[in-house]
CSV table of C-alpha atoms in Angstrom, one decimal:
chain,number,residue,atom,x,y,z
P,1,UNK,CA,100.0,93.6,82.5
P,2,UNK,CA,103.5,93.9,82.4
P,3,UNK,CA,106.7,92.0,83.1
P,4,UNK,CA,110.4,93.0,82.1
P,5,UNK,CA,112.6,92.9,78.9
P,6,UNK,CA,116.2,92.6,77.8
P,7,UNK,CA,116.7,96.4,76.1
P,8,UNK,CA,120.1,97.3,73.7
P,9,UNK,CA,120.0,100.8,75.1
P,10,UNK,CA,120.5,99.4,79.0
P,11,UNK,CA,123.1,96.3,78.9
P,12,UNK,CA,123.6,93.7,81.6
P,13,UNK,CA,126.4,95.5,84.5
P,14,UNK,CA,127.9,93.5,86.6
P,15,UNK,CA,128.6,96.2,88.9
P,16,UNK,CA,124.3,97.0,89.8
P,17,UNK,CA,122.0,94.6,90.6
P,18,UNK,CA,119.4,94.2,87.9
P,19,UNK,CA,115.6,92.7,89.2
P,20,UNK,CA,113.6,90.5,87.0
P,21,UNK,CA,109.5,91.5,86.8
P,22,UNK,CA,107.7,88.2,86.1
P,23,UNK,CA,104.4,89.6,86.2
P,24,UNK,CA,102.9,93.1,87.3
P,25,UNK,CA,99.4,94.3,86.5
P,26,UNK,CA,95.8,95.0,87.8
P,27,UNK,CA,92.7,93.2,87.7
P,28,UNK,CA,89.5,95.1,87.8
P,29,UNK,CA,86.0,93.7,88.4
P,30,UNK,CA,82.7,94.8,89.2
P,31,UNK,CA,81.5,94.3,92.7
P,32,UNK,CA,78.8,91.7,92.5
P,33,UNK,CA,76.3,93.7,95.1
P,34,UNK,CA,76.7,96.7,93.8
P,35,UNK,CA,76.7,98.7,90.2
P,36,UNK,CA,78.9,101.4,91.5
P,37,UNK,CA,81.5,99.7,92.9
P,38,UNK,CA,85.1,97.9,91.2
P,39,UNK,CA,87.2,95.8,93.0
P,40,UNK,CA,91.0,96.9,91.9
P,41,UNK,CA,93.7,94.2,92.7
P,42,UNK,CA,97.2,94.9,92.1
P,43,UNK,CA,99.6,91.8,91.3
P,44,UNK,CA,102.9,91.2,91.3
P,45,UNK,CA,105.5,89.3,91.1
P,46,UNK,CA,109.2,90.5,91.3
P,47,UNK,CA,113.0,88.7,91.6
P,48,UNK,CA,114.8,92.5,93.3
P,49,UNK,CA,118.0,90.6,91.8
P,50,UNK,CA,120.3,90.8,95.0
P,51,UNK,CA,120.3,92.4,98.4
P,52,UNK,CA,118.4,95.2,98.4
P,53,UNK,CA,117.6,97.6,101.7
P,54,UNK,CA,114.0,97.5,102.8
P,55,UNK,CA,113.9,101.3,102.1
P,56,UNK,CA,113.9,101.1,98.8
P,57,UNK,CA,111.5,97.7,98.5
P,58,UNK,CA,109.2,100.4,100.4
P,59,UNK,CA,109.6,103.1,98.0
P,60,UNK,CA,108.9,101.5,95.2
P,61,UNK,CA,105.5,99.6,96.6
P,62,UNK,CA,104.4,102.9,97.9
P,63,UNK,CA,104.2,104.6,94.5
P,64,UNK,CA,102.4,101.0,93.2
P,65,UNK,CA,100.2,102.2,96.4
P,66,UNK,CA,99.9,106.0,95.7
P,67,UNK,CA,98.7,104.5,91.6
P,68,UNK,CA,96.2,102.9,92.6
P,69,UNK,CA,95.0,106.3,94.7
P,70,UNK,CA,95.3,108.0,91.6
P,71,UNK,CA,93.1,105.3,89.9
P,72,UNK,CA,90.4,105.8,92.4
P,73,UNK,CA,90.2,109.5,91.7
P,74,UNK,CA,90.0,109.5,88.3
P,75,UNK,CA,87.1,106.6,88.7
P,76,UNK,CA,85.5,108.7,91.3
P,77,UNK,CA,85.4,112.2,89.6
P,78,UNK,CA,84.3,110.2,86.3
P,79,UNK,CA,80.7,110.1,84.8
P,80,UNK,CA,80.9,106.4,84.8
């Protein structure tokens, strides 16, 4: 779970928009007809801060999408 936090190192700038993470995380639970099988959902919920062009909203929910590929793999080429 994750959500965002006021840092010294990066100050507020007036000059870039700065987004606000509320929550962000993933629930995992085991698939109640099956032993071998997790249900992986991906939450989140995210103030972008201003205007911001839909190609970048899609850039950054396609690497939250390519993740949860990665998780899948590792789970898969596991011994669990």
């Amino acid at each position: 779970v994750g959500s965002s936090i006021e840092h010294p190192d990066y100050p507020v700038n007036k000059k870039k928009i700065r987004g606000k993470v509320f929550i962000d995380g993933y629930i995992l639970s085991p698939d109640p007809e099956t032993d071998s099988w997790v249900h992986m959902t991906y939450l989140t919920k995210i103030d972008m801060g201003g205007m911001v062009p839909n190609f970048v909203k899609n850039i950054i929910m396609n690497g939250s999408a390519e993740y949860v590929i990665k998780c899948k793999k590792i789970f898969e080429d596991s011994d669990y």
